[in-house]
Amino acid sequence: MAGNYTFVDALERNAKAIPGALALVQGRRLQTYLDLDRRANQVGHAYLELGVRRGERIALALTNCIEFVQCPYGGWKGAFLETFLRIRGDLPKL
């Protein structure tokens, strides 16, 4: 589909059409499309509660994990602008 169809639209449609299907797998961690959509909504609301407004920038520092998908998805739903910070696996965690 072309036009105004977005990645968020695709994920939300999957949450409705195939809610129990696996969306993310990280080792033994599994997340369905419905769970992913719900978590993204929680993340988006958390950004709002922190005072982030639509169109404002958020810096994300995440390794390759399920949250690497959840957090941006929540930000896209809230129309926040996200910047990804490169994280090296050999650096100590904060």
PDB file of C-alpha atoms in Angstrom:
ATOM      1  CA  MET A   1       0.000   0.000   0.000  1.00  0.00           C
ATOM      2  CA  ALA A   2       1.198   3.481  -0.771  1.00  0.00           C
ATOM      3  CA  GLY A   3       0.214   6.905   0.423  1.00  0.00           C
ATOM      4  CA  ASN A   4      -0.382   7.550   4.105  1.00  0.00           C
ATOM      5  CA  TYR A   5       0.028   3.924   5.191  1.00  0.00           C
ATOM      6  CA  THR A   6       2.754   3.802   7.846  1.00  0.00           C
ATOM      7  CA  PHE A   7       4.747   1.229   9.780  1.00  0.00           C
ATOM      8  CA  VAL A   8       2.554   2.029  12.796  1.00  0.00           C
ATOM      9  CA  ASP A   9      -0.536   1.297  10.680  1.00  0.00           C
ATOM     10  CA  ALA A  10       0.915  -2.089   9.713  1.00  0.00           C
ATOM     11  CA  LEU A  11       1.719  -3.052  13.309  1.00  0.00           C
ATOM     12  CA  GLU A  12      -1.685  -1.892  14.575  1.00  0.00           C
ATOM     13  CA  ARG A  13      -3.439  -3.856  11.830  1.00  0.00           C
ATOM     14  CA  ASN A  14      -1.464  -6.954  12.754  1.00  0.00           C
ATOM     15  CA  ALA A  15      -2.416  -6.470  16.427  1.00  0.00           C
ATOM     16  CA  LYS A  16      -6.079  -6.611  15.362  1.00  0.00           C
ATOM     17  CA  ALA A  17      -5.879  -9.201  12.571  1.00  0.00           C
ATOM     18  CA  ILE A  18      -3.385 -11.670  14.089  1.00  0.00           C
ATOM     19  CA  PRO A  19      -3.078 -10.661  17.759  1.00  0.00           C
ATOM     20  CA  GLY A  20      -1.605 -13.950  18.951  1.00  0.00           C
ATOM     21  CA  ALA A  21       1.020 -14.243  16.214  1.00  0.00           C
ATOM     22  CA  LEU A  22       4.646 -13.730  17.195  1.00  0.00           C
ATOM     23  CA  ALA A  23       5.957 -10.286  16.406  1.00  0.00           C
ATOM     24  CA  LEU A  24       9.282 -10.390  18.271  1.00  0.00           C
ATOM     25  CA  VAL A  25      11.620 -13.121  19.453  1.00  0.00           C
ATOM     26  CA  GLN A  26      14.747 -12.562  21.532  1.00  0.00           C
ATOM     27  CA  GLY A  27      16.095 -15.840  22.805  1.00  0.00           C
ATOM     28  CA  ARG A  28      13.375 -17.144  25.104  1.00  0.00           C
ATOM     29  CA  ARG A  29      11.548 -13.807  25.169  1.00  0.00           C
ATOM     30  CA  LEU A  30       8.519 -13.842  22.891  1.00  0.00           C
ATOM     31  CA  GLN A  31       6.048 -11.059  22.166  1.00  0.00           C
ATOM     32  CA  THR A  32       2.859 -11.179  20.132  1.00  0.00           C
ATOM     33  CA  TYR A  33       1.578  -8.339  17.969  1.00  0.00           C
ATOM     34  CA  LEU A  34      -1.109  -7.573  20.542  1.00  0.00           C
ATOM     35  CA  ASP A  35       1.407  -7.460  23.397  1.00  0.00           C
ATOM     36  CA  LEU A  36       3.753  -5.311  21.316  1.00  0.00           C
ATOM     37  CA  ASP A  37       0.963  -2.854  20.553  1.00  0.00           C
ATOM     38  CA  ARG A  38      -0.076  -2.664  24.208  1.00  0.00           C
ATOM     39  CA  ARG A  39       3.508  -2.109  25.350  1.00  0.00           C
ATOM     40  CA  ALA A  40       4.043   0.587  22.718  1.00  0.00           C
ATOM     41  CA  ASN A  41       0.934   2.351  24.020  1.00  0.00           C
ATOM     42  CA  GLN A  42       2.358   2.203  27.558  1.00  0.00           C
ATOM     43  CA  VAL A  43       5.678   3.620  26.360  1.00  0.00           C
ATOM     44  CA  GLY A  44       3.962   6.445  24.461  1.00  0.00           C
ATOM     45  CA  HIS A  45       1.900   7.361  27.509  1.00  0.00           C
ATOM     46  CA  ALA A  46       5.006   7.251  29.709  1.00  0.00           C
ATOM     47  CA  TYR A  47       6.710   9.765  27.402  1.00  0.00           C
ATOM     48  CA  LEU A  48       3.683  12.048  27.739  1.00  0.00           C
ATOM     49  CA  GLU A  49       3.707  11.692  31.536  1.00  0.00           C
ATOM     50  CA  LEU A  50       7.364  12.728  31.500  1.00  0.00           C
ATOM     51  CA  GLY A  51       6.353  15.921  29.707  1.00  0.00           C
ATOM     52  CA  VAL A  52       7.450  15.041  26.183  1.00  0.00           C
ATOM     53  CA  ARG A  53       5.213  16.724  23.608  1.00  0.00           C
ATOM     54  CA  ARG A  54       4.369  15.753  20.047  1.00  0.00           C
ATOM     55  CA  GLY A  55       7.195  16.692  17.705  1.00  0.00           C
ATOM     56  CA  GLU A  56       9.837  16.804  20.446  1.00  0.00           C
ATOM     57  CA  ARG A  57      12.995  14.727  20.225  1.00  0.00           C
ATOM     58  CA  ILE A  58      13.801  11.686  22.335  1.00  0.00           C
ATOM     59  CA  ALA A  59      17.227  10.044  22.465  1.00  0.00           C
ATOM     60  CA  LEU A  60      17.136   6.253  22.721  1.00  0.00           C
ATOM     61  CA  ALA A  61      20.146   4.262  23.892  1.00  0.00           C
ATOM     62  CA  LEU A  62      19.250   0.592  23.557  1.00  0.00           C
ATOM     63  CA  THR A  63      21.040  -2.604  22.667  1.00  0.00           C
ATOM     64  CA  ASN A  64      19.492  -5.222  20.384  1.00  0.00           C
ATOM     65  CA  CYS A  65      16.520  -6.268  22.480  1.00  0.00           C
ATOM     66  CA  ILE A  66      12.719  -6.326  22.390  1.00  0.00           C
ATOM     67  CA  GLU A  67      12.663  -2.834  23.894  1.00  0.00           C
ATOM     68  CA  PHE A  68      14.561  -1.650  20.804  1.00  0.00           C
ATOM     69  CA  VAL A  69      11.276  -2.156  18.935  1.00  0.00           C
ATOM     70  CA  GLN A  70       8.817  -1.261  21.711  1.00  0.00           C
ATOM     71  CA  CYS A  71      10.263   2.171  22.525  1.00  0.00           C
ATOM     72  CA  PRO A  72      10.424   3.584  18.997  1.00  0.00           C
ATOM     73  CA  TYR A  73       6.982   2.161  18.220  1.00  0.00           C
ATOM     74  CA  GLY A  74       5.583   3.950  21.274  1.00  0.00           C
ATOM     75  CA  GLY A  75       7.305   7.132  20.153  1.00  0.00           C
ATOM     76  CA  TRP A  76       5.951   6.856  16.609  1.00  0.00           C
ATOM     77  CA  LYS A  77       2.445   6.424  17.989  1.00  0.00           C
ATOM     78  CA  GLY A  78       2.886   9.657  19.951  1.00  0.00           C
ATOM     79  CA  ALA A  79       4.458  11.541  17.023  1.00  0.00           C
ATOM     80  CA  PHE A  80       7.747  12.012  18.866  1.00  0.00           C
ATOM     81  CA  LEU A  81      11.014  12.341  16.946  1.00  0.00           C
ATOM     82  CA  GLU A  82      13.502   9.726  18.034  1.00  0.00           C
ATOM     83  CA  THR A  83      17.250   9.713  17.720  1.00  0.00           C
ATOM     84  CA  PHE A  84      19.092   6.458  18.217  1.00  0.00           C
ATOM     85  CA  LEU A  85      22.392   6.555  20.071  1.00  0.00           C
ATOM     86  CA  ARG A  86      24.887   3.910  19.043  1.00  0.00           C
ATOM     87  CA  ILE A  87      25.574   1.497  21.864  1.00  0.00           C
ATOM     88  CA  ARG A  88      28.583  -0.792  21.792  1.00  0.00           C
ATOM     89  CA  GLY A  89      28.197  -4.128  23.514  1.00  0.00           C
ATOM     90  CA  ASP A  90      31.701  -4.009  24.990  1.00  0.00           C
ATOM     91  CA  LEU A  91      31.060  -0.806  26.953  1.00  0.00           C
ATOM     92  CA  PRO A  92      30.000  -0.981  30.629  1.00  0.00           C
ATOM     93  CA  LYS A  93      26.292  -0.551  31.280  1.00  0.00           C
ATOM     94  CA  LEU A  94      25.164   2.571  33.104  1.00  0.00           C
TER      95      LEU A  94
END
